CSV table of C-alpha atoms and ligand atoms in Angstrom, one decimal:
chain,number,residue,atom,x,y,z
A,1,MET,CA,-12.5,23.6,-0.7
A,2,GLN,CA,-13.8,25.2,-3.7
A,3,ILE,CA,-12.6,22.5,-6.5
A,4,SER,CA,-14.8,20.4,-4.2
A,5,GLU,CA,-17.6,22.4,-4.6
A,6,LYS,CA,-17.4,23.0,-8.4
A,7,LEU,CA,-16.9,19.4,-8.7
A,8,TYR,CA,-20.1,18.4,-6.4
A,9,LYS,CA,-22.0,21.0,-8.8
A,10,GLU,CA,-21.5,19.2,-11.8
A,11,ALA,CA,-21.9,15.8,-10.0
A,12,LEU,CA,-25.1,16.8,-9.3
A,13,ARG,CA,-25.5,16.6,-12.7
A,14,TYR,CA,-25.2,13.5,-13.5
A,15,ILE,CA,-25.5,11.4,-10.1
A,16,PRO,CA,-28.2,11.6,-7.6
A,17,ALA,CA,-27.0,14.0,-4.2
A,18,GLY,CA,-23.9,13.9,-6.4
A,19,VAL,CA,-22.6,10.5,-4.5
A,20,ASN,CA,-23.2,6.9,-5.2
A,21,SER,CA,-23.3,6.3,-1.2
A,22,PRO,CA,-25.3,8.4,1.1
A,23,VAL,CA,-22.4,8.6,3.7
A,24,ARG,CA,-20.5,11.0,1.3
A,25,SER,CA,-22.8,13.1,1.4
A,26,PHE,CA,-21.7,14.8,4.3
A,27,LYS,CA,-25.6,15.7,4.8
A,28,TYR,CA,-25.4,14.8,8.8
A,29,VAL,CA,-22.7,17.5,9.4
A,30,ASP,CA,-24.7,20.0,7.1
A,31,GLY,CA,-21.4,20.5,4.4
A,32,THR,CA,-21.3,19.3,0.6
A,33,PRO,CA,-18.7,16.0,-0.4
A,34,ILE,CA,-15.2,16.5,-0.1
A,35,PHE,CA,-13.6,15.3,-3.7
A,36,ILE,CA,-10.7,13.0,-3.4
A,37,LYS,CA,-7.6,13.3,-5.8
A,38,SER,CA,-5.1,10.5,-4.3
A,39,ALA,CA,-4.6,8.4,-1.2
A,40,ARG,CA,-1.0,7.5,0.6
A,41,GLY,CA,-0.7,5.9,3.7
A,42,SER,CA,-2.7,7.5,6.0
A,43,LYS,CA,-3.1,10.6,4.5
A,44,LEU,CA,-5.8,11.6,1.6
A,45,ILE,CA,-5.3,14.6,-0.9
A,46,THR,CA,-8.3,16.5,-2.3
A,47,GLU,CA,-8.7,18.1,-5.5
A,48,ASP,CA,-8.3,21.4,-3.5
A,49,GLY,CA,-4.9,20.0,-2.7
A,50,SER,CA,-5.2,19.6,0.9
A,51,GLU,CA,-3.6,16.7,2.5
A,52,LEU,CA,-5.8,15.1,5.2
A,53,SER,CA,-4.9,12.5,8.4
A,54,ASP,CA,-7.7,10.0,7.1
A,55,TYR,CA,-10.0,8.3,9.8
A,56,ILE,CA,-12.7,6.8,7.1
A,57,MET,CA,-10.0,4.6,5.4
A,58,SER,CA,-12.5,3.8,3.1
A,59,TRP,CA,-15.0,2.9,5.8
A,60,GLY,CA,-13.1,0.8,7.3
A,61,ALA,CA,-11.4,-1.2,3.9
A,62,ILE,CA,-8.0,-0.1,4.0
A,63,ILE,CA,-6.0,-1.7,6.8
A,64,LEU,CA,-2.3,-1.5,5.5
A,65,GLY,CA,-2.3,2.3,4.8
A,66,HIS,CA,-3.5,3.4,1.3
A,67,SER,CA,-1.7,2.6,-2.1
A,68,SER,CA,0.4,0.3,0.1
A,69,GLU,CA,3.3,-0.8,-1.8
A,70,VAL,CA,2.8,-4.9,-1.1
A,71,VAL,CA,-1.3,-4.3,-2.6
A,72,ASN,CA,0.2,-2.4,-5.3
A,73,ARG,CA,2.5,-5.2,-6.4
A,74,ALA,CA,0.1,-7.8,-6.3
A,75,ILE,CA,-2.4,-5.9,-8.5
A,76,VAL,CA,-0.2,-5.1,-11.1
A,77,SER,CA,0.8,-8.6,-11.2
A,78,ALA,CA,-2.2,-10.1,-12.1
A,79,LEU,CA,-3.2,-7.7,-14.2
A,80,LYS,CA,-0.8,-9.2,-16.1
A,81,ASN,CA,-3.1,-12.4,-16.7
A,82,GLY,CA,-6.1,-10.7,-17.0
A,83,THR,CA,-9.2,-9.2,-15.0
A,84,SER,CA,-12.1,-11.7,-15.1
A,85,PHE,CA,-12.5,-14.9,-16.4
A,86,GLY,CA,-15.5,-16.2,-15.1
A,87,LEU,CA,-14.3,-19.2,-14.7
A,88,CYS,CA,-11.8,-21.0,-12.0
A,89,HIS,CA,-8.6,-20.0,-11.1
A,90,LYS,CA,-5.9,-20.9,-8.3
A,91,MET,CA,-6.2,-17.9,-6.5
A,92,GLU,CA,-9.6,-18.8,-4.9
A,93,ILE,CA,-8.5,-21.4,-3.5
A,94,GLU,CA,-5.4,-19.8,-1.6
A,95,PHE,CA,-7.7,-17.0,-0.5
A,96,ALA,CA,-10.0,-19.4,0.8
A,97,LYS,CA,-7.6,-22.1,2.2
A,98,ILE,CA,-6.4,-19.0,4.7
A,99,PHE,CA,-10.9,-18.8,5.9
A,100,SER,CA,-10.6,-22.4,6.5
A,101,ASN,CA,-7.8,-22.7,8.5
A,102,ILE,CA,-9.1,-20.4,10.8
A,103,PHE,CA,-13.2,-22.2,10.8
A,104,PRO,CA,-11.8,-25.7,10.3
A,105,ASP,CA,-14.5,-27.3,7.9
A,106,PHE,CA,-16.1,-24.4,6.9
A,107,LEU,CA,-16.8,-23.6,3.2
A,108,PHE,CA,-16.2,-20.0,1.5
A,109,ARG,CA,-17.9,-18.5,-1.4
A,110,MET,CA,-16.0,-15.2,-2.6
A,111,VAL,CA,-18.4,-12.1,-3.8
A,112,ASN,CA,-18.3,-8.5,-5.0
A,113,SER,CA,-19.6,-6.5,-1.6
A,114,GLY,CA,-20.9,-7.4,1.7
A,115,THR,CA,-24.0,-6.8,0.9
A,116,GLU,CA,-24.1,-9.7,-1.3
A,117,ALA,CA,-22.7,-11.8,1.4
A,118,THR,CA,-25.1,-11.0,4.5
A,119,MET,CA,-27.6,-11.6,1.7
A,120,SER,CA,-26.3,-14.8,0.5
A,121,ALA,CA,-25.7,-16.1,3.9
A,122,VAL,CA,-29.2,-15.6,5.2
A,123,ARG,CA,-30.6,-17.2,2.2
A,124,VAL,CA,-28.4,-20.2,2.5
A,125,ALA,CA,-29.7,-20.0,6.3
A,126,ARG,CA,-32.9,-19.9,5.6
A,127,GLY,CA,-32.5,-22.6,2.8
A,128,PHE,CA,-31.1,-24.6,5.7
A,129,THR,CA,-33.3,-24.2,8.0
A,130,LYS,CA,-36.2,-24.1,6.2
A,131,ARG,CA,-37.8,-21.4,8.2
A,132,LYS,CA,-38.4,-18.1,7.1
A,133,HIS,CA,-37.9,-15.5,10.0
A,134,ILE,CA,-34.7,-13.5,11.2
A,135,ILE,CA,-33.5,-11.5,13.8
A,136,LYS,CA,-31.5,-8.5,13.6
A,137,PHE,CA,-30.6,-5.7,15.5
A,138,SER,CA,-31.5,-1.9,15.3
A,139,GLY,CA,-28.4,0.0,14.6
A,140,CYS,CA,-26.6,-3.1,13.0
A,141,TYR,CA,-25.8,-2.4,9.4
A,142,HIS,CA,-25.7,-5.6,7.3
A,143,GLY,CA,-25.5,-3.7,3.6
A,144,HIS,CA,-28.8,-3.1,1.7
A,145,SER,CA,-31.0,-5.8,0.8
A,146,ASP,CA,-34.4,-5.0,1.5
A,147,GLN,CA,-35.1,-7.7,4.0
A,148,PHE,CA,-32.4,-6.1,6.1
A,149,LEU,CA,-33.9,-2.0,5.7
A,150,THR,CA,-35.8,-2.2,8.8
A,151,SER,CA,-33.7,0.1,10.8
A,152,SER,CA,-30.9,1.3,9.4
A,153,GLY,CA,-27.1,1.5,10.6
A,154,SER,CA,-25.2,3.9,8.4
A,155,GLY,CA,-26.6,6.2,5.8
A,156,LEU,CA,-30.2,5.7,6.9
A,157,ALA,CA,-29.8,6.4,9.9
A,158,THR,CA,-27.7,9.5,9.6
A,159,LEU,CA,-30.0,10.8,6.7
A,160,SER,CA,-33.0,10.6,9.2
A,161,ILE,CA,-35.3,8.0,7.2
A,162,PRO,CA,-37.2,5.6,9.1
A,163,ALA,CA,-36.7,2.5,6.8
A,164,SER,CA,-36.6,2.6,2.9
A,165,ASN,CA,-39.2,4.1,0.5
A,166,GLY,CA,-39.4,1.5,-2.4
A,167,VAL,CA,-38.9,-1.7,0.1
A,168,PRO,CA,-42.8,-3.5,0.3
A,169,GLU,CA,-43.6,-4.2,3.7
A,170,GLU,CA,-44.4,-7.6,2.8
A,171,PHE,CA,-40.7,-8.1,2.4
A,172,THR,CA,-39.2,-7.0,5.7
A,173,LEU,CA,-42.3,-8.9,7.6
A,174,CYS,CA,-39.7,-11.9,8.3
A,175,THR,CA,-37.4,-9.9,9.4
A,176,ILE,CA,-37.2,-9.4,13.1
A,177,THR,CA,-35.6,-6.4,14.7
A,178,LEU,CA,-34.4,-5.3,18.2
A,179,GLU,CA,-32.6,-3.5,20.1
A,180,TYR,CA,-28.7,-4.6,20.5
A,181,ASN,CA,-27.9,-5.3,24.3
A,182,SER,CA,-31.6,-6.3,25.2
A,183,ASP,CA,-33.0,-8.0,27.8
A,184,ILE,CA,-33.0,-11.7,28.1
A,185,GLU,CA,-36.2,-11.8,28.5
A,186,ILE,CA,-37.4,-9.7,25.0
A,187,LEU,CA,-35.0,-12.2,23.4
A,188,LYS,CA,-36.8,-15.5,24.8
A,189,ASN,CA,-40.5,-14.3,24.0
A,190,THR,CA,-39.5,-13.9,20.3
A,191,PHE,CA,-37.7,-17.6,20.2
A,192,LYS,CA,-41.0,-18.5,21.8
A,193,LYS,CA,-43.0,-16.7,19.2
A,194,TYR,CA,-41.0,-17.5,16.5
A,195,GLU,CA,-39.2,-20.4,14.7
A,196,ILE,CA,-36.2,-18.6,14.3
A,197,ALA,CA,-34.3,-19.0,11.0
A,198,ALA,CA,-30.9,-17.0,11.8
A,199,VAL,CA,-29.6,-14.3,14.2
A,200,ILE,CA,-27.6,-12.2,12.7
A,201,LEU,CA,-25.5,-9.3,14.9
A,202,GLU,CA,-22.0,-7.3,14.3
A,203,VAL,CA,-20.5,-8.7,17.5
A,204,LEU,CA,-18.7,-5.4,18.5
A,205,PRO,CA,-21.1,-3.1,16.0
A,206,GLY,CA,-19.8,-0.1,14.2
A,207,ASN,CA,-22.8,1.1,12.2
A,208,MET,CA,-24.2,3.0,14.9
A,209,GLY,CA,-20.6,4.1,16.3
A,210,ILE,CA,-18.9,1.5,18.4
A,211,VAL,CA,-21.6,0.4,20.6
A,212,PRO,CA,-20.0,-2.3,23.3
A,213,PRO,CA,-22.0,-5.6,23.2
A,214,LYS,CA,-23.1,-6.7,26.8
A,215,LYS,CA,-21.5,-10.7,27.8
A,216,GLU,CA,-25.2,-11.8,28.8
A,217,PHE,CA,-26.6,-10.1,25.8
A,218,ILE,CA,-24.1,-12.1,23.5
A,219,ASN,CA,-23.9,-15.7,25.7
A,220,SER,CA,-28.0,-15.6,25.5
A,221,LEU,CA,-28.6,-14.7,22.5
A,222,ILE,CA,-26.6,-17.9,21.5
A,223,SER,CA,-27.6,-20.4,23.7
A,224,LEU,CA,-31.1,-19.0,22.5
A,225,CYS,CA,-29.9,-19.8,18.9
A,226,ARG,CA,-28.5,-22.8,19.9
A,227,ALA,CA,-31.2,-24.8,22.0
A,228,ASN,CA,-33.8,-23.3,19.0
A,229,SER,CA,-31.6,-24.9,16.1
A,230,THR,CA,-31.5,-21.6,15.1
A,231,LEU,CA,-28.8,-20.4,12.6
A,232,ILE,CA,-26.2,-17.4,14.1
A,233,ILE,CA,-24.6,-15.4,11.8
A,234,TYR,CA,-21.5,-13.1,12.9
A,235,ASP,CA,-21.5,-10.4,10.2
A,236,GLU,CA,-17.7,-9.4,10.4
A,237,VAL,CA,-17.6,-6.8,7.2
A,238,ILE,CA,-15.7,-4.7,9.3
A,239,THR,CA,-14.1,-6.8,12.3
A,240,GLY,CA,-13.1,-9.4,10.2
A,241,PHE,CA,-9.2,-9.2,10.0
A,242,ARG,CA,-9.4,-6.0,11.7
A,243,THR,CA,-9.9,-6.3,15.4
A,244,GLY,CA,-7.9,-9.4,15.0
A,245,TRP,CA,-7.0,-12.2,12.8
A,246,GLY,CA,-10.0,-14.0,11.1
A,247,GLY,CA,-11.5,-11.5,13.6
A,248,ILE,CA,-13.6,-11.5,16.7
A,249,ALA,CA,-14.8,-15.2,15.5
A,250,GLY,CA,-11.0,-16.2,14.1
A,251,GLU,CA,-9.9,-14.7,17.7
A,252,ARG,CA,-12.8,-16.5,19.5
A,253,LYS,CA,-12.5,-13.5,21.6
A,254,VAL,CA,-14.2,-10.2,21.5
A,255,GLU,CA,-12.0,-7.1,23.2
A,256,PHE,CA,-13.0,-3.7,23.8
A,257,ILE,CA,-11.8,-0.4,26.0
A,258,THR,CA,-14.4,2.0,27.2
A,259,PHE,CA,-14.2,5.5,28.7
A,260,GLU,CA,-17.2,6.7,30.5
A,261,SER,CA,-17.8,9.4,33.1
A,262,GLY,CA,-13.8,9.6,33.8
A,263,ILE,CA,-13.6,5.6,33.9
A,264,LYS,CA,-11.5,3.9,31.1
A,265,LYS,CA,-12.2,-0.1,31.4
A,266,TRP,CA,-11.0,-2.8,29.3
A,267,GLU,CA,-13.1,-5.3,28.6
A,268,SER,CA,-12.7,-8.6,27.2
A,269,PHE,CA,-15.0,-11.8,26.9
A,270,GLU,CA,-14.7,-15.2,25.2
A,271,ILE,CA,-17.0,-15.8,22.0
A,272,SER,CA,-17.9,-19.2,20.5
A,273,ILE,CA,-17.2,-19.6,16.5
A,274,PRO,CA,-20.6,-19.1,14.8
A,275,ASP,CA,-22.5,-21.5,12.6
A,276,MET,CA,-22.4,-18.7,9.2
A,277,ILE,CA,-19.6,-15.6,9.2
A,278,THR,CA,-19.8,-12.5,6.6
A,279,PHE,CA,-16.3,-10.8,5.9
A,280,GLY,CA,-15.6,-7.5,3.6
A,281,LYS,CA,-13.8,-4.8,3.3
A,282,VAL,CA,-10.4,-5.3,4.7
A,283,VAL,CA,-10.1,-9.0,3.0
A,284,GLY,CA,-10.6,-7.3,-0.4
A,285,GLY,CA,-7.5,-4.9,0.4
A,286,GLY,CA,-9.8,-1.8,-1.3
A,287,LEU,CA,-11.2,-3.3,-4.0
A,288,PRO,CA,-14.8,-4.9,-4.2
A,289,ILE,CA,-15.3,-8.0,-2.4
A,290,GLY,CA,-17.4,-10.1,-0.1
A,291,VAL,CA,-16.9,-13.4,1.6
A,292,PHE,CA,-20.0,-16.1,2.9
A,293,GLY,CA,-19.0,-19.2,5.3
A,294,GLY,CA,-20.4,-21.0,7.4
A,295,ARG,CA,-20.4,-24.7,8.5
A,296,ARG,CA,-19.8,-27.8,5.7
A,297,GLU,CA,-23.3,-28.7,6.6
A,298,ILE,CA,-24.9,-25.3,5.9
A,299,MET,CA,-22.9,-24.2,3.3
A,300,GLU,CA,-23.7,-27.3,1.2
A,301,LYS,CA,-27.2,-26.2,0.5
A,302,VAL,CA,-25.9,-24.0,-1.5
A,303,ALA,CA,-25.9,-24.4,-6.0
A,304,PRO,CA,-25.3,-26.7,-7.4
A,305,SER,CA,-24.3,-28.8,-4.7
A,306,GLY,CA,-27.6,-27.8,-3.1
A,307,ASP,CA,-31.2,-26.0,-3.8
A,308,VAL,CA,-30.5,-22.8,-2.6
A,309,TYR,CA,-29.3,-20.4,-5.6
A,310,GLN,CA,-26.7,-18.0,-5.2
A,311,ALA,CA,-23.9,-16.8,-8.3
A,312,GLY,CA,-21.9,-14.2,-9.7
A,313,THR,CA,-20.4,-13.2,-12.7
A,314,LEU,CA,-17.2,-11.5,-11.4
A,315,ALA,CA,-17.2,-13.6,-7.6
A,316,GLY,CA,-13.7,-14.6,-7.2
A,317,ASN,CA,-12.4,-11.8,-8.9
A,318,PRO,CA,-8.9,-12.3,-9.8
A,319,ILE,CA,-7.9,-8.6,-9.2
A,320,SER,CA,-9.8,-8.5,-5.2
A,321,LEU,CA,-8.5,-11.4,-4.4
A,322,SER,CA,-4.9,-10.8,-5.3
A,323,ALA,CA,-5.3,-7.7,-3.4
A,324,GLY,CA,-7.3,-9.0,-0.8
A,325,LEU,CA,-4.6,-12.0,-0.3
A,326,ALA,CA,-1.5,-9.9,-0.5
A,327,VAL,CA,-3.2,-7.9,2.7
A,328,LEU,CA,-3.8,-10.9,4.6
A,329,ASN,CA,-0.1,-12.6,3.9
A,330,PHE,CA,1.1,-9.3,5.0
A,331,ILE,CA,-0.6,-9.5,8.0
A,332,SER,CA,0.4,-13.1,8.2
A,333,GLU,CA,4.0,-12.4,7.8
A,334,THR,CA,3.8,-9.2,9.9
A,335,LYS,CA,5.0,-10.0,13.6
A,336,ASN,CA,2.2,-8.4,16.3
A,337,PHE,CA,0.1,-6.5,13.4
A,338,TYR,CA,-2.7,-6.4,15.5
A,339,HIS,CA,-0.4,-5.4,18.8
A,340,ILE,CA,0.7,-2.9,16.6
A,341,LEU,CA,-2.7,-1.6,15.3
A,342,LYS,CA,-4.1,-2.0,19.1
A,343,GLU,CA,-1.4,0.4,20.3
A,344,LYS,CA,-2.2,2.8,17.9
A,345,THR,CA,-5.6,2.7,18.8
A,346,ILE,CA,-5.1,3.1,22.3
A,347,ALA,CA,-2.6,5.8,22.1
A,348,LEU,CA,-5.4,7.6,20.1
A,349,SER,CA,-7.9,6.8,22.2
A,350,ASP,CA,-5.6,7.9,25.2
A,351,LEU,CA,-5.0,11.4,23.8
A,352,LEU,CA,-8.4,12.0,23.0
A,353,ILE,CA,-9.3,11.3,26.7
A,354,GLU,CA,-6.5,13.6,27.9
A,355,GLU,CA,-7.4,16.7,26.0
A,356,PHE,CA,-11.3,16.5,26.5
A,357,LEU,CA,-11.1,16.4,30.0
A,358,LYS,CA,-8.9,19.2,30.2
A,359,LYS,CA,-11.6,20.6,27.8
A,360,GLY,CA,-14.2,19.7,30.2
A,361,ILE,CA,-15.9,18.7,27.4
A,362,PRO,CA,-18.4,15.4,28.7
A,363,VAL,CA,-17.0,12.6,26.2
A,364,SER,CA,-17.4,8.3,26.2
A,365,ILE,CA,-15.2,6.9,24.2
A,366,VAL,CA,-15.0,2.6,22.8
A,367,SER,CA,-12.4,1.4,21.1
A,368,GLY,CA,-11.5,-2.1,19.2
A,369,THR,CA,-8.3,-2.7,17.7
A,370,GLY,CA,-7.9,-0.7,14.1
A,371,MET,CA,-11.3,1.6,15.2
A,372,LEU,CA,-12.3,3.7,17.8
A,373,SER,CA,-15.9,6.2,18.6
A,374,LEU,CA,-16.0,8.9,19.8
A,375,PHE,CA,-19.5,10.2,21.4
A,376,PHE,CA,-20.3,13.6,22.9
A,377,SER,CA,-22.6,11.9,25.7
A,378,GLU,CA,-20.7,11.2,29.4
A,379,LYS,CA,-22.1,7.4,29.0
A,380,VAL,CA,-21.1,4.8,26.4
A,381,PRO,CA,-24.0,4.0,24.7
A,382,GLN,CA,-26.3,0.5,24.7
A,383,ASN,CA,-28.1,0.8,22.0
A,384,PHE,CA,-29.3,3.0,18.4
A,385,SER,CA,-31.2,4.8,20.8
A,386,ASP,CA,-28.7,5.8,23.6
A,387,VAL,CA,-26.4,7.2,20.6
A,388,LYS,CA,-28.9,8.7,18.6
A,389,ALA,CA,-29.5,11.5,22.0
A,390,SER,CA,-25.6,11.9,21.8
A,391,ASP,CA,-24.5,15.9,20.9
A,392,LYS,CA,-25.1,17.0,17.6
A,393,LYS,CA,-24.4,20.1,17.3
A,394,LEU,CA,-20.9,19.2,19.3
A,395,PHE,CA,-20.1,16.6,16.6
A,396,ASN,CA,-21.0,18.4,14.0
A,397,ARG,CA,-18.2,21.6,15.4
A,398,PHE,CA,-16.0,18.9,16.1
A,399,PHE,CA,-15.9,17.4,13.2
A,400,LYS,CA,-15.7,20.6,11.3
A,401,VAL,CA,-12.6,22.0,13.4
A,402,LEU,CA,-10.7,18.8,12.7
A,403,LEU,CA,-11.1,19.7,8.9
A,404,GLU,CA,-9.8,22.8,9.4
A,405,ASN,CA,-7.1,21.3,11.1
A,406,GLY,CA,-6.1,18.5,8.4
A,407,VAL,CA,-8.2,15.4,9.7
A,408,ILE,CA,-11.1,13.8,8.2
A,409,ILE,CA,-13.3,11.8,10.0
A,410,PRO,CA,-16.4,10.4,9.0
A,411,PRO,CA,-18.7,13.4,8.8
A,412,SER,CA,-21.6,10.9,11.1
A,413,PRO,CA,-21.3,10.1,14.6
A,414,TYR,CA,-22.5,6.6,13.8
A,415,GLU,CA,-20.0,5.9,11.5
A,416,ALA,CA,-16.3,4.3,13.4
A,417,TRP,CA,-13.0,5.8,12.4
A,418,PHE,CA,-10.7,3.7,11.2
A,419,ILE,CA,-7.1,3.3,11.7
A,420,SER,CA,-4.3,1.8,9.7
A,421,LEU,CA,-0.7,0.5,10.1
A,422,GLN,CA,0.5,3.7,8.7
A,423,HIS,CA,-1.4,5.9,11.2
A,424,LYS,CA,1.2,8.1,13.3
A,425,GLU,CA,2.2,10.7,16.4
A,426,GLU,CA,1.9,13.3,13.8
A,427,ASP,CA,-1.6,12.1,12.6
A,428,PHE,CA,-2.3,11.8,16.4
A,429,GLU,CA,-0.9,14.9,17.1
A,430,LYS,CA,-3.3,17.3,14.6
A,431,ILE,CA,-6.0,16.0,16.2
A,432,ARG,CA,-5.0,17.2,20.0
A,433,LYS,CA,-4.2,20.6,18.3
A,434,ALA,CA,-8.1,20.8,17.2
A,435,ILE,CA,-9.0,19.9,20.0
A,436,LYS,CA,-7.7,22.9,21.6
A,437,LYS,CA,-9.2,24.7,19.4
A,438,LEU,CA,-12.5,23.4,19.6
B,501,PLP,C1,-20.1,-2.3,5.0
B,501,PLP,C2,-20.9,-3.5,5.6
B,501,PLP,C3,-22.0,-4.1,5.0
B,501,PLP,C4,-21.9,-4.1,3.7
B,501,PLP,O1,-20.9,-3.9,2.8
B,501,PLP,P1,-20.9,-3.1,1.7
B,501,PLP,O2,-19.3,-3.8,0.9
B,501,PLP,O3,-20.9,-2.3,1.9
B,501,PLP,O4,-21.7,-4.4,0.5
B,501,PLP,C5,-22.2,-5.6,5.9
B,501,PLP,N1,-21.9,-5.5,7.2
B,501,PLP,C6,-21.6,-4.8,8.3
B,501,PLP,C7,-21.2,-4.8,9.2
B,501,PLP,C8,-20.8,-3.6,7.2
B,501,PLP,O5,-19.8,-2.7,7.9
């Protein structure tokens, strides 16, 4: 990786830590950033010319595979009509319609990132309920707006920074951070103590690795919200259109497979539609996007129909929407799309189970459709504290051995692996080979 190292040194002169987002720094694995030249299908080509089977997939934004023909064609065709109008265009309707068909009587707004989507959703929830406090869960990541940087999953957790400097204490006073899968008593007490505007959560959290939700936890949380007129917001920036059409809320069910102490278990339970929902990643087909929506009466609070301000120069950008539409239309026109993606994920998970059992290294695995987490701990983590207790040294060694064998996984156990439609047996077999050498 000589060229990458050279480029990294150069980048350090102009960009803080040489990266535009902390996870790219490879700090957790004591490495340096890898520079990518191009990407196609399930593969990345680095500036050094090596080909890597990619399980980062732009952190879940890519689901059809890199440089997909349908997406590229859509982008090129949209480009001919201009890159941004700052005014209304037809694709916005076509795009929003897909979401409204899944969530009847919901309205949706398009923004430029997941961060914007969650930030705006919470503002609207506060405006609608006329309450201040929100609940979030430790290890769930909702982008980097001040109010959410109380105890964060992704980048921050990896770098072991307790919260973020630069966020005034006053700005997080209205955020209550609880442990994921908390006891019902803790939830009840919190609702007793505060008037809560909204609870925001990832129903299948993917930002502390994938942590399986407990049915009782989710159900009591939802009923407490209903009983207290608190809005519930599902942050489906990762899971939206990855685990299923419309994500977990779209499928009205959450589904996952766990493997721990030698036992593989398939779990699934029904879940109701939230009051509000956020999307990102997959729905932009690899271009910047975020979407937030909710019940009509809530969303009508957004300016200019209501008095909650929210705006964006590039919101609903035609190039982003063309890419997003290409992906969503491709999925809806492909028979068994999610079945195929699920089978691929299961195949990878089974391979990992088989090889680590042979190796005698205790691991636990959690997977949903198109996403997977491997933990170097005997038991599946139940919350962020459990995740943090898994074996860091072993993870780092595994990451390096994979890389030497032409495979890149997220350089942190706090990030899920992502599988695209283009991942094939050959991509999985490279992992088998690497584990044998571990
Ligand atoms: C990635 C992510 C975000 C933030 O999205 P950005 O586009 O990176 O701002 C928010 N919520 C969840 C669940 C995410 O995974």
